[in-house]
């Protein structure tokens, strides 16, 4: 997730911008840049890599000017590179733009601008904005930005400066955060409060489609049509560390809460206005439909996304799927068919075993689709096709939003592949896409009820063992939920396919056991109810996760947590959320730091 800063006032803008960008480093980035307006006109400096590289670049010069914008980029469109870094400028180099978000119709706009003779320099979606502002600029930057807002679709926070109006920043947001900082003889803008706290604690949060026009002495606010608004400032009394976490106590909780937005970002850019899945961006065309088998490999949480994917691909696209843990796959003499489609899933794109599995697949002649969160990662660079999850940087070791966005990618690929193979009627595909579009709101509804999970965690966190059980898609989520609980709360937890209970695990069940039964597969409710009765009879405490309004398990369970109804194959995106929250609150109850679990690293780059 990119970071935006802007400054206008009496100080030299450059050190303020660099300092403010440093406060946004926690958001994750792969390049940084600034644009400053001064006596030399608009000066832009940017560099791939850490902020330190930008500082080295500007160390030998004096960039004069007290108005400027800055950016840390988390690559989405185009690899991390100097040229793809922000700010981006128009052809004449007098307008500069920094952007956080995704412009969904950038390809169309780019073609339109190229048709008018604009030569693009970068692969980014953002560069279209700089050229569009130039196109609409007639001496009033605010009016030009309003006109551009009418043409761009997607999510954005923008800050724009123009050499012809020095001492002015125009900023606007839609679905990406932006905060204005009100100072004395200076005003600032930033993606997040920590960047502002050294200069002011008086802030104004912009709402969607609200515009701020900043000069040294005032900030004016406008709506998306350019009509004046009045906004009330708020006083920030958090400390900087808390501010980086957006007011959440831990990154893990923040990332759990970011899921509705992350899911929307993942979904929205891949579905056309007519509700059809469009994966032309990743190049998934007819040639992929001839495969006889899909093979999925990954590690940890990403492997659990693969288990969901197996069930989803077989049900939706009617294609056989093998799913394997990457560290097993690479050493077990697997058999390859050149028509196989490999799907390799990895948040970081750098996991050693996962990369080794990908390289084996490619050297066998198979084609590889990568699902990853990190643009320019090794996996992204070496795979044949890449589908980015666009979850934004995941900082907590325990993966949450990366997992649910991986699932969103899986469903979109399954629906597209099904269409290419003629395995799904148009009406059924449209129904599934409609259901997918509802998941972000359903996820939000679950998060609104987190206090229920917090309460249950406070009553059950000291159980010595926890078993998660479910059938079909609920089994996959049991695997993921058990991993979440063990990695951050150190509770001994395991997952079982509920049908396996009688084949061994039930021997371990006693009154010190918590059993979480995930029950979202309606056709198997009666089977799950029997399994719950079996563990209850041996003294277990049972939490059931099922649907809103469903009373099937009320008589057998000790506690029921409800999630909004969704078709059985799509429920994993919802049913995992209460389990993520449960793991988080158990860790808190046990006095542990969920962001820094013992013995674990965020990215496992060695065997
Ligand atoms: C998840 O919470 C874990 N920390 C871990 O299992 C992780 O999913 C695994 O190491 C794979 O990482 P990757 O997605 O970056 O490849």
Coordinates of C-alpha atoms in Angstrom, one line a residue, residues 168-535:
X168 CA -0.8 24.8 -4.1
X169 CA -1.5 21.1 -3.6
X170 CA -4.8 19.5 -4.7
X171 CA -5.6 16.2 -3.0
X172 CA -8.6 13.9 -3.3
X173 CA -9.5 10.4 -2.2
X174 CA -11.8 7.6 -3.1
X175 CA -11.5 4.2 -1.3
X176 CA -7.9 5.0 -0.3
X177 CA -7.1 7.0 2.9
X178 CA -5.9 10.6 3.0
X179 CA -5.6 12.9 6.0
X180 CA -5.0 16.7 6.0
X181 CA -2.7 18.2 8.7
X182 CA -3.4 21.8 9.7
X183 CA -0.3 23.7 10.8
X184 CA 0.7 27.3 11.5
X185 CA 1.8 28.9 8.2
X186 CA 2.1 25.4 6.8
X187 CA -0.3 22.6 5.8
X188 CA 0.3 18.9 5.0
X189 CA -1.4 15.9 3.5
X190 CA -0.6 12.2 4.2
X191 CA -2.0 8.7 3.7
X192 CA -1.8 8.2 7.5
X193 CA -1.5 10.2 10.7
X194 CA 2.0 9.2 11.7
X195 CA 3.5 11.2 8.9
X196 CA 1.8 14.4 10.3
X197 CA 2.4 14.1 14.0
X198 CA 5.8 15.9 14.0
X199 CA 4.2 19.0 12.5
X200 CA 0.6 19.0 13.8
X201 CA -2.0 17.1 15.8
X202 CA -5.0 18.9 14.1
X203 CA -6.2 16.8 11.3
X204 CA -9.1 16.6 8.9
X205 CA -10.0 13.1 7.5
X206 CA -11.1 13.3 3.9
X207 CA -14.2 11.2 3.0
X208 CA -14.7 9.5 -0.4
X209 CA -14.6 12.0 -3.3
X210 CA -13.7 14.9 -1.1
X211 CA -11.0 17.3 -2.3
X212 CA -8.7 19.4 -0.3
X213 CA -6.8 22.4 -1.8
X214 CA -3.8 23.2 0.4
X215 CA -1.8 26.5 0.4
X216 CA 0.5 27.9 3.1
X217 CA -2.3 29.7 4.9
X218 CA -5.4 27.8 4.3
X219 CA -7.0 24.5 3.3
X220 CA -10.3 24.6 1.4
X221 CA -12.5 21.5 1.0
X222 CA -14.8 20.6 -1.9
X223 CA -17.0 17.8 -3.0
X224 CA -16.5 15.7 -6.1
X225 CA -18.4 18.3 -8.2
X226 CA -16.2 21.1 -7.0
X227 CA -18.7 22.6 -4.5
X228 CA -17.3 24.0 -1.3
X229 CA -17.6 22.0 1.9
X230 CA -17.0 22.8 5.5
X231 CA -15.0 20.1 7.5
X232 CA -14.3 19.9 11.2
X233 CA -10.8 19.2 12.3
X234 CA -10.1 16.4 14.9
X235 CA -7.3 16.4 17.5
X236 CA -5.0 13.4 17.5
X237 CA -3.9 12.2 20.9
X238 CA -2.4 8.8 19.9
X239 CA 1.3 8.2 20.0
X240 CA 3.2 7.5 16.8
X241 CA 3.4 3.7 17.3
X242 CA -0.3 3.5 17.7
X243 CA -0.9 5.7 14.7
X244 CA 1.1 3.4 12.4
X245 CA -1.4 0.7 13.2
X246 CA -4.3 3.0 12.3
X247 CA -5.5 3.0 15.9
X248 CA -5.5 -0.9 16.1
X249 CA -3.5 -2.5 18.9
X250 CA -1.6 -4.8 16.5
X251 CA -0.9 -5.1 12.8
X252 CA -2.7 -8.5 12.8
X253 CA -6.0 -7.0 14.0
X254 CA -5.6 -4.1 11.5
X255 CA -5.0 -6.5 8.7
X256 CA -8.0 -8.7 9.7
X257 CA -10.1 -5.5 9.5
X258 CA -8.6 -4.6 6.1
X259 CA -10.1 -7.6 4.5
X260 CA -13.4 -6.1 3.2
X261 CA -11.4 -3.4 1.3
X262 CA -8.7 -5.9 0.2
X263 CA -11.3 -8.3 -1.1
X264 CA -13.0 -5.4 -3.0
X265 CA -9.7 -4.4 -4.6
X266 CA -8.9 -8.0 -5.6
X267 CA -12.4 -8.5 -7.1
X268 CA -13.3 -5.2 -8.7
X269 CA -10.5 -4.9 -11.3
X270 CA -11.2 -8.4 -12.6
X271 CA -14.9 -8.2 -13.2
X272 CA -16.4 -6.2 -16.2
X273 CA -19.4 -3.9 -15.9
X274 CA -21.6 -6.8 -17.3
X275 CA -20.6 -9.0 -14.4
X276 CA -18.2 -11.2 -16.4
X277 CA -14.9 -12.3 -15.0
X278 CA -12.2 -10.7 -17.2
X279 CA -8.7 -12.0 -16.7
X280 CA -7.2 -10.6 -19.8
X281 CA -4.9 -8.6 -17.6
X282 CA -3.1 -11.8 -16.5
X283 CA -3.4 -13.5 -20.0
X284 CA -5.6 -16.4 -19.1
X285 CA -7.0 -17.3 -22.6
X286 CA -8.5 -20.3 -24.4
X287 CA -5.1 -22.0 -24.6
X288 CA -5.3 -22.7 -20.8
X289 CA -8.6 -24.5 -21.2
X290 CA -7.1 -27.5 -22.8
X291 CA -5.4 -28.7 -19.6
X292 CA -6.4 -32.1 -18.2
X293 CA -5.3 -31.3 -14.7
X294 CA -4.5 -28.4 -12.3
X295 CA -1.7 -28.9 -9.9
X296 CA -1.4 -26.5 -6.9
X297 CA 1.6 -26.2 -4.6
X298 CA 2.3 -23.8 -1.8
X299 CA 3.3 -23.7 1.9
X300 CA 1.5 -22.9 5.2
X301 CA -1.5 -20.6 4.8
X302 CA -1.1 -20.4 1.1
X303 CA -1.3 -24.2 0.9
X304 CA -4.6 -24.0 2.8
X305 CA -5.8 -21.6 0.0
X306 CA -4.7 -24.4 -2.3
X307 CA -6.9 -26.9 -0.5
X308 CA -9.9 -24.6 -0.9
X309 CA -8.9 -24.2 -4.5
X310 CA -9.0 -27.9 -5.1
X311 CA -12.6 -28.1 -4.0
X312 CA -13.5 -24.9 -5.9
X313 CA -11.9 -25.9 -9.2
X314 CA -13.4 -29.4 -9.1
X315 CA -16.8 -28.1 -8.3
X316 CA -16.9 -25.0 -10.4
X317 CA -14.6 -25.8 -13.4
X318 CA -15.0 -29.6 -13.3
X319 CA -11.3 -30.2 -13.7
X320 CA -9.2 -32.7 -11.7
X321 CA -6.9 -31.0 -9.2
X322 CA -3.9 -32.2 -7.2
X323 CA -2.8 -30.0 -4.3
X324 CA 0.5 -30.5 -2.6
X325 CA 2.7 -28.9 0.1
X326 CA 5.7 -27.5 -1.9
X327 CA 8.3 -29.1 0.4
X328 CA 6.7 -32.5 -0.2
X329 CA 6.1 -32.0 -3.9
X330 CA 9.7 -31.2 -4.7
X331 CA 11.1 -34.4 -3.2
X332 CA 8.4 -36.9 -4.2
X333 CA 9.1 -37.7 -7.9
X334 CA 5.9 -36.1 -9.2
X335 CA 4.5 -37.0 -12.6
X336 CA 4.1 -34.2 -15.1
X337 CA 1.9 -33.8 -18.2
X338 CA 2.9 -30.9 -20.4
X339 CA -0.8 -29.8 -20.5
X340 CA -0.9 -29.4 -16.7
X341 CA -1.7 -26.0 -15.3
X342 CA 0.4 -25.2 -12.2
X343 CA -0.9 -22.7 -9.7
X344 CA 1.7 -21.6 -7.2
X345 CA 0.4 -19.5 -4.3
X346 CA 2.6 -17.4 -2.1
X347 CA 2.0 -14.1 -0.2
X348 CA 5.6 -13.1 -0.3
X349 CA 6.6 -14.8 -3.6
X350 CA 9.9 -15.7 -2.0
X351 CA 9.3 -18.9 -0.1
X352 CA 12.2 -21.2 -0.9
X353 CA 10.2 -24.5 -1.2
X354 CA 7.4 -22.8 -3.2
X355 CA 10.0 -21.4 -5.7
X356 CA 11.7 -24.8 -6.0
X357 CA 8.3 -26.4 -6.8
X358 CA 7.6 -23.6 -9.4
X359 CA 11.0 -24.2 -11.1
X360 CA 10.4 -27.9 -11.2
X361 CA 7.0 -27.4 -12.9
X362 CA 8.5 -25.0 -15.4
X363 CA 11.4 -27.2 -16.3
X364 CA 8.9 -30.1 -17.0
X365 CA 7.3 -27.9 -19.6
X366 CA 4.2 -27.1 -17.6
X367 CA 2.8 -23.6 -17.5
X368 CA 2.6 -21.7 -14.2
X369 CA 0.1 -19.2 -12.9
X370 CA 1.4 -17.4 -9.8
X371 CA -0.9 -16.0 -7.2
X372 CA 1.1 -13.6 -5.1
X373 CA 0.9 -10.3 -3.1
X374 CA 4.3 -8.9 -3.9
X375 CA 4.9 -7.3 -7.3
X376 CA 8.3 -8.0 -8.7
X377 CA 8.9 -11.0 -6.3
X378 CA 10.8 -13.9 -7.6
X379 CA 7.6 -15.9 -8.1
X380 CA 6.0 -13.1 -10.0
X381 CA 9.1 -12.7 -12.2
X382 CA 9.5 -16.4 -13.1
X383 CA 5.9 -17.6 -13.5
X384 CA 4.2 -17.6 -16.9
X385 CA 1.2 -15.6 -15.7
X386 CA 0.8 -13.6 -12.5
X387 CA -2.4 -12.7 -10.6
X388 CA -1.7 -10.2 -7.9
X389 CA -3.8 -10.4 -4.7
X390 CA -3.5 -6.6 -4.2
X391 CA -4.0 -7.0 -0.5
X392 CA -1.4 -4.4 0.4
X393 CA 1.6 -5.2 2.5
X394 CA 1.0 -7.8 5.2
X395 CA 3.2 -7.0 8.2
X396 CA 1.9 -9.5 10.9
X397 CA 3.6 -12.9 10.6
X398 CA 0.2 -14.6 10.8
X399 CA -1.3 -14.3 7.3
X400 CA -4.9 -13.1 7.2
X401 CA -5.8 -10.7 4.4
X402 CA -3.3 -12.4 2.1
X403 CA -5.3 -15.6 2.6
X404 CA -8.8 -14.3 1.9
X405 CA -7.5 -12.4 -1.2
X406 CA -5.8 -15.5 -2.4
X407 CA -9.2 -17.2 -2.2
X408 CA -10.8 -14.4 -4.2
X409 CA -8.2 -15.0 -6.9
X410 CA -8.8 -18.7 -6.8
X411 CA -12.6 -18.2 -7.3
X412 CA -12.1 -15.7 -10.2
X413 CA -9.7 -18.1 -12.0
X414 CA -12.1 -21.1 -11.4
X415 CA -15.0 -19.2 -12.9
X416 CA -13.0 -18.0 -15.9
X417 CA -11.6 -21.5 -16.5
X418 CA -15.1 -22.9 -16.2
X419 CA -16.3 -20.5 -18.8
X420 CA -13.4 -21.3 -21.1
X421 CA -14.1 -25.1 -20.7
X422 CA -17.8 -24.7 -21.1
X423 CA -18.3 -26.2 -17.6
X424 CA -20.5 -23.5 -16.2
X425 CA -23.7 -22.0 -17.7
X426 CA -23.5 -18.2 -18.1
X427 CA -26.4 -17.8 -15.6
X428 CA -24.5 -19.9 -13.0
X429 CA -21.3 -17.9 -13.6
X430 CA -23.2 -14.7 -13.2
X431 CA -24.8 -15.9 -10.0
X432 CA -21.4 -16.8 -8.5
X433 CA -19.9 -13.5 -9.5
X434 CA -22.9 -11.7 -7.8
X435 CA -22.3 -13.8 -4.7
X436 CA -18.5 -12.9 -4.7
X437 CA -19.4 -9.2 -5.0
X438 CA -21.3 -9.5 -1.7
X439 CA -18.5 -11.1 0.3
X440 CA -16.7 -7.8 1.3
X441 CA -19.9 -6.5 2.9
X442 CA -20.5 -9.9 4.6
X443 CA -16.9 -9.8 5.9
X444 CA -17.6 -6.3 7.3
X445 CA -20.7 -7.6 9.0
X446 CA -18.6 -10.3 10.7
X447 CA -16.0 -7.8 11.9
X448 CA -18.8 -5.7 13.4
X449 CA -19.5 -8.6 15.7
X450 CA -16.0 -9.2 16.8
X451 CA -16.9 -8.6 20.5
X452 CA -18.7 -12.0 20.5
X453 CA -15.5 -13.8 19.5
X454 CA -13.5 -11.7 22.0
X455 CA -15.9 -12.8 24.8
X456 CA -15.7 -16.5 23.8
X457 CA -11.9 -16.3 23.7
X458 CA -11.8 -14.8 27.2
X459 CA -13.8 -17.9 28.4
X460 CA -11.9 -20.5 26.5
X461 CA -8.3 -19.3 25.9
X462 CA -6.8 -21.6 28.5
X463 CA -8.0 -24.9 27.0
X464 CA -4.9 -27.1 26.6
X465 CA -5.9 -28.3 23.2
X466 CA -8.2 -27.1 20.4
X467 CA -9.5 -29.2 17.5
X468 CA -11.0 -27.7 14.4
X469 CA -13.3 -29.9 12.3
X470 CA -15.4 -29.5 9.2
X471 CA -16.2 -31.2 5.9
X472 CA -15.3 -30.1 2.3
X473 CA -14.6 -26.4 2.3
X474 CA -15.0 -26.3 6.0
X475 CA -12.2 -28.8 6.4
X476 CA -9.9 -26.5 4.5
X477 CA -10.8 -23.6 6.8
X478 CA -10.3 -25.9 9.8
X479 CA -6.7 -26.4 8.6
X480 CA -6.1 -22.7 8.3
X481 CA -7.8 -21.9 11.6
X482 CA -5.8 -24.5 13.6
X483 CA -2.6 -23.0 12.1
X484 CA -3.6 -19.5 13.1
X485 CA -4.4 -20.5 16.7
X486 CA -1.2 -22.5 17.1
X487 CA 1.2 -19.9 15.6
X488 CA 0.2 -16.9 17.7
X489 CA -1.4 -18.3 20.9
X490 CA 0.8 -21.5 21.2
X491 CA -2.3 -23.5 21.9
X492 CA -1.9 -27.1 20.7
X493 CA -4.3 -27.2 17.9
X494 CA -5.1 -29.6 15.1
X495 CA -7.6 -29.8 12.2
X496 CA -9.5 -32.9 11.1
X497 CA -11.9 -33.7 8.3
X498 CA -14.9 -34.3 10.6
X499 CA -15.5 -37.7 9.0
X500 CA -12.0 -38.8 10.3
X501 CA -13.0 -38.2 13.9
X502 CA -13.9 -41.8 14.6
X503 CA -10.7 -43.0 12.9
X504 CA -8.4 -41.7 15.6
X505 CA -8.7 -38.1 16.8
X506 CA -11.6 -38.8 19.1
X507 CA -9.3 -40.7 21.4
X508 CA -7.8 -37.3 22.4
X509 CA -11.1 -35.6 23.2
X510 CA -11.8 -34.9 26.9
X511 CA -13.1 -32.0 29.0
X512 CA -9.9 -30.0 28.5
X513 CA -10.6 -29.9 24.7
X514 CA -12.1 -27.1 22.7
X515 CA -13.7 -28.2 19.4
X516 CA -14.5 -25.6 16.8
X517 CA -16.9 -27.1 14.3
X518 CA -17.2 -25.2 11.1
X519 CA -20.6 -25.9 9.7
X520 CA -21.4 -24.0 6.4
X521 CA -22.0 -26.9 4.1
X522 CA -25.8 -27.3 4.4
X523 CA -26.0 -30.7 2.7
X524 CA -23.7 -32.1 5.5
X525 CA -25.3 -30.4 8.6
X526 CA -26.7 -33.7 9.9
X527 CA -23.2 -35.4 9.7
X528 CA -21.6 -32.4 11.5
X529 CA -24.3 -32.5 14.1
X530 CA -23.5 -36.2 14.8
X531 CA -19.8 -35.3 15.1
X532 CA -20.5 -32.5 17.5
X533 CA -22.6 -34.8 19.7
X534 CA -19.7 -37.4 19.7
X535 CA -17.2 -34.8 21.0

